[in-house]
Coordinates of C-alpha atoms in Angstrom, one line a residue:
M1 CA 85.1 -137.6 179.3
T2 CA 85.1 -141.1 180.3
E3 CA 82.3 -143.5 179.6
E4 CA 80.4 -145.5 181.5
G5 CA 79.0 -148.3 179.6
F6 CA 78.2 -147.3 175.8
Y7 CA 74.6 -147.4 176.5
S8 CA 72.9 -147.5 180.0
F9 CA 69.7 -148.3 178.8
S10 CA 67.2 -148.2 175.6
S11 CA 63.8 -147.0 174.9
Q12 CA 61.1 -146.1 172.7
N13 CA 61.5 -142.1 173.7
S14 CA 64.2 -139.7 173.7
R15 CA 65.0 -137.6 177.1
E16 CA 62.9 -134.8 178.1
L17 CA 64.6 -131.4 177.9
T18 CA 65.5 -129.5 181.0
E19 CA 64.7 -125.8 181.6
D20 CA 68.4 -125.1 180.9
D21 CA 68.1 -127.0 177.5
H22 CA 65.4 -124.9 176.5
E23 CA 67.2 -121.9 177.2
K24 CA 70.3 -123.0 175.2
L25 CA 68.2 -124.0 172.2
A26 CA 66.6 -120.7 172.2
K27 CA 70.0 -118.8 171.9
Q28 CA 71.0 -120.7 168.8
T29 CA 70.8 -118.9 165.6
N30 CA 70.9 -119.9 161.9
I31 CA 73.6 -119.5 159.6
S32 CA 73.4 -117.5 156.5
D33 CA 71.8 -119.0 153.0
F34 CA 75.1 -118.3 151.6
K35 CA 77.2 -120.4 154.1
Q36 CA 74.6 -123.0 153.6
K37 CA 74.8 -123.3 150.1
K38 CA 78.8 -123.3 150.5
L39 CA 79.0 -125.9 153.0
E40 CA 76.8 -128.5 151.1
I41 CA 78.9 -127.7 147.9
E42 CA 82.1 -128.1 150.0
A43 CA 80.8 -131.1 151.8
R44 CA 83.1 -133.7 150.1
K45 CA 86.2 -131.3 150.5
N46 CA 85.6 -130.5 154.0
W47 CA 85.4 -134.1 154.9
D48 CA 88.7 -134.8 152.8
K49 CA 90.4 -132.0 155.0
F50 CA 89.0 -133.9 158.2
Y51 CA 90.6 -137.0 157.6
N52 CA 94.1 -135.3 156.1
R53 CA 94.4 -133.5 159.0
N54 CA 93.4 -136.6 161.8
K55 CA 94.7 -139.4 159.7
N56 CA 93.6 -142.5 161.7
N57 CA 93.6 -140.9 165.1
F58 CA 90.1 -139.0 165.7
F59 CA 87.7 -141.8 166.0
K60 CA 88.2 -144.7 168.2
D61 CA 87.9 -148.4 166.9
R62 CA 84.2 -149.4 167.8
N63 CA 85.4 -152.4 169.7
W64 CA 81.6 -152.7 171.1
S65 CA 80.6 -153.8 167.4
A66 CA 80.6 -157.3 167.0
E67 CA 78.8 -157.8 170.6
D68 CA 76.3 -155.2 169.6
L69 CA 75.6 -156.8 166.0
K70 CA 74.9 -160.2 167.4
I71 CA 72.5 -158.9 169.6
I72 CA 70.5 -156.6 167.2
C73 CA 70.9 -159.6 164.5
P74 CA 70.2 -162.5 166.5
D75 CA 69.1 -164.8 163.2
I76 CA 72.1 -164.3 161.6
D77 CA 74.7 -167.2 161.8
F78 CA 78.0 -165.4 162.0
E79 CA 79.9 -168.6 161.6
K80 CA 79.1 -168.7 158.3
E81 CA 80.9 -166.7 155.5
I82 CA 78.7 -163.4 155.2
S83 CA 79.5 -160.4 153.0
Y84 CA 79.5 -157.3 154.8
L85 CA 79.6 -153.8 154.0
E86 CA 80.7 -150.5 156.2
A87 CA 78.9 -147.8 154.2
G88 CA 80.4 -144.2 155.0
C89 CA 83.4 -146.3 156.5
G90 CA 85.9 -143.4 157.0
V91 CA 89.0 -145.2 158.0
G92 CA 87.3 -148.4 158.9
N93 CA 86.9 -147.9 162.8
M94 CA 84.1 -150.4 162.5
L95 CA 85.4 -152.6 160.0
F96 CA 88.5 -153.7 161.5
P97 CA 87.6 -154.3 165.1
L98 CA 84.4 -156.2 163.7
V99 CA 86.6 -158.7 161.4
A100 CA 88.8 -159.6 164.2
E101 CA 86.1 -160.8 166.3
I102 CA 84.2 -162.5 163.2
P103 CA 86.9 -163.6 161.0
K104 CA 84.5 -165.2 158.4
L105 CA 83.1 -161.7 157.0
K106 CA 84.1 -161.1 153.1
L107 CA 84.6 -157.4 153.3
F108 CA 83.3 -154.1 151.6
A109 CA 83.8 -150.8 152.2
F110 CA 83.2 -146.7 150.6
D111 CA 83.0 -143.6 151.8
F112 CA 83.2 -140.2 150.2
S113 CA 86.1 -138.9 151.1
D114 CA 89.1 -140.3 149.0
N115 CA 91.4 -139.6 152.0
A116 CA 89.2 -141.8 154.3
V117 CA 89.4 -144.6 151.7
R118 CA 93.1 -144.1 151.2
L119 CA 94.0 -144.8 155.2
L120 CA 91.7 -147.8 155.0
E121 CA 93.3 -149.2 152.1
E122 CA 96.5 -148.9 153.6
R123 CA 95.6 -150.3 157.2
A124 CA 93.9 -153.2 155.3
K125 CA 97.3 -153.9 153.2
E126 CA 99.3 -153.9 156.8
L127 CA 96.8 -156.4 158.0
K128 CA 97.0 -158.4 154.7
L129 CA 92.9 -158.1 154.7
P130 CA 91.2 -158.4 151.4
V131 CA 88.7 -155.5 151.3
A132 CA 87.0 -154.3 148.4
T133 CA 86.7 -150.7 148.5
S134 CA 85.4 -147.7 146.4
V135 CA 84.4 -144.2 146.6
V136 CA 80.7 -143.2 146.9
D137 CA 78.6 -140.5 147.7
L138 CA 75.2 -141.8 149.1
S139 CA 73.8 -138.4 148.5
I140 CA 73.6 -138.9 144.6
P141 CA 70.9 -141.1 143.0
S142 CA 72.2 -144.2 141.7
V143 CA 70.4 -147.4 140.2
S144 CA 73.4 -149.8 140.8
S145 CA 76.3 -150.9 143.5
P146 CA 79.8 -150.1 142.7
F147 CA 80.8 -153.6 143.6
D148 CA 80.2 -157.1 141.7
E149 CA 78.0 -158.4 144.5
Q150 CA 75.1 -157.1 147.1
V151 CA 75.8 -157.6 150.4
D152 CA 74.2 -159.7 153.4
L153 CA 74.9 -157.1 155.9
A154 CA 75.7 -153.5 155.8
T155 CA 76.4 -150.8 158.6
L156 CA 75.7 -147.1 158.6
I157 CA 77.5 -145.8 161.9
F158 CA 77.3 -142.1 162.3
V159 CA 77.1 -141.5 158.5
L160 CA 73.3 -140.4 157.5
S161 CA 73.7 -137.4 160.0
A162 CA 76.7 -136.0 157.9
I163 CA 74.2 -135.9 154.9
H164 CA 71.6 -132.9 154.1
P165 CA 68.1 -133.9 155.3
D166 CA 66.9 -133.1 152.0
K167 CA 69.0 -136.1 150.6
M168 CA 68.5 -138.7 153.1
Q169 CA 65.6 -140.4 151.3
I170 CA 68.0 -140.8 148.0
A171 CA 70.9 -142.2 150.7
A172 CA 68.3 -145.0 151.9
E173 CA 67.1 -145.8 148.5
N174 CA 70.8 -145.9 147.5
M175 CA 71.7 -148.6 150.5
R176 CA 68.4 -150.8 148.6
N177 CA 71.0 -151.2 145.8
L178 CA 73.9 -152.1 148.0
V179 CA 71.9 -155.0 149.9
K180 CA 70.2 -158.2 149.0
I181 CA 66.7 -159.0 149.4
G182 CA 66.6 -160.4 152.9
G183 CA 69.7 -158.5 153.6
S184 CA 69.9 -156.0 156.3
V185 CA 71.0 -152.5 157.2
V186 CA 71.9 -151.5 161.0
V187 CA 72.1 -147.9 161.2
R188 CA 73.3 -146.1 164.7
D189 CA 73.3 -142.2 164.7
Y190 CA 72.6 -139.2 166.5
G191 CA 69.5 -138.7 168.2
I192 CA 67.2 -135.7 168.9
N193 CA 68.0 -133.9 172.1
D194 CA 71.6 -135.4 172.6
H195 CA 73.6 -133.4 174.8
A196 CA 75.8 -132.4 171.6
M197 CA 72.9 -130.9 169.9
I198 CA 72.3 -128.4 172.5
R199 CA 75.7 -127.7 173.0
F200 CA 76.0 -125.8 169.8
G201 CA 75.9 -122.0 170.2
R202 CA 75.2 -119.1 168.0
E203 CA 75.7 -119.4 164.0
A204 CA 75.8 -123.2 164.2
R205 CA 72.3 -124.2 163.4
I206 CA 71.4 -125.0 159.6
S207 CA 67.8 -125.9 160.2
D208 CA 66.0 -127.9 162.6
R209 CA 68.3 -130.4 164.0
F210 CA 71.1 -129.9 161.6
Y211 CA 74.3 -127.9 162.3
V212 CA 77.7 -127.4 161.3
R213 CA 80.7 -128.2 163.3
Q214 CA 84.0 -125.8 163.5
D215 CA 85.7 -127.7 161.1
G216 CA 82.9 -127.2 158.1
T217 CA 81.3 -131.0 159.0
R218 CA 77.9 -131.2 160.0
A219 CA 75.6 -133.1 162.0
Y220 CA 71.8 -134.0 162.1
Y221 CA 70.0 -135.3 165.2
F222 CA 67.3 -137.8 164.3
D223 CA 63.9 -138.8 165.2
L224 CA 63.3 -142.4 165.5
D225 CA 60.3 -142.3 163.5
E226 CA 61.7 -140.3 161.1
L227 CA 64.7 -142.3 160.5
T228 CA 62.5 -145.4 160.2
G229 CA 60.1 -143.7 157.5
F230 CA 63.4 -143.0 155.3
F231 CA 63.9 -146.8 154.9
E232 CA 60.5 -148.1 154.8
N233 CA 59.7 -146.0 151.6
S234 CA 62.7 -147.3 150.1
G235 CA 61.7 -151.0 150.1
F236 CA 62.8 -152.1 153.9
R237 CA 61.1 -153.4 156.9
C238 CA 62.3 -151.9 160.3
V239 CA 62.8 -155.1 162.6
R240 CA 64.1 -153.1 165.7
K241 CA 64.2 -149.3 166.6
E242 CA 65.3 -147.8 169.7
Y243 CA 67.0 -144.7 171.1
L244 CA 70.3 -145.5 173.2
H245 CA 70.9 -143.6 176.5
R246 CA 74.5 -143.2 177.6
M247 CA 75.8 -140.8 180.2
T248 CA 79.4 -139.5 180.1
I249 CA 80.9 -138.2 183.2
N250 CA 83.6 -135.6 183.7
H251 CA 84.6 -136.7 187.3
Q252 CA 86.9 -133.6 187.6
K253 CA 84.4 -131.1 186.9
N254 CA 81.5 -133.5 188.2
L255 CA 79.5 -132.7 184.8
K256 CA 77.4 -135.4 183.3
A257 CA 76.3 -135.4 179.5
P258 CA 73.3 -137.3 178.5
R259 CA 74.0 -138.8 175.1
I260 CA 71.0 -139.8 173.0
F261 CA 71.5 -142.1 169.9
V262 CA 68.9 -143.7 167.5
Q263 CA 69.4 -147.2 166.4
A264 CA 67.5 -149.4 164.0
R265 CA 67.8 -152.4 161.7
F266 CA 66.0 -152.8 158.4
I267 CA 65.6 -155.8 156.3
R268 CA 65.3 -155.5 152.5
E269 CA 61.8 -157.0 151.5
N270 CA 61.7 -156.2 147.7

């Protein structure tokens, strides 16, 4: 698959499903309750296995990140020192390209995979970049930050979708402990009716819009208002929200895949 721009356009609506999409969704079936519980118990282990297997090689660095952040947060002066947290950092695919473009960032990062954090620390050491790191599970209630200060800006990039929907409110509340009053959280994640959601077959659906991949990791597909609600219920104000529409194209097979993502910015009010 080749990309033609990260997003073609943004809107307040997801895409309409085709008749073929409806037929594919109708064929999807739920996994057993036993397997659902097992996946929840083994969520950390499955992500640890993922990073142990793929190292730094699976996800590409998000080289669009600095330009997009400046568009989403036009009021932030990135020429000044800003404390920045990559929440659910993985191996730092957001953090490293971001600091290359915005060098005054004071860096913080956490993930709930020990292997991911270790790989990020190794890369940071090679680049001689100071990064405060921690292993944190956002789905567990917490009343404090693992760091010695709260940050000006945090990102959650394809992180919440890996958490069980019943625990997403907890994750949003935990982010409140990590960000200063007046600080921002920028979220980008999978959106409802995304092509990847339609492609899941039988025995992959956990619940509505929540699926398991073959490697045991999970993915949830958000309604934009639903995402906004989690943060507004946790003391944040939404200042921007949108669906991002992108088209990936396989020229050899003449196939088009309509990708849908959600994106939002929240400011902590209290």
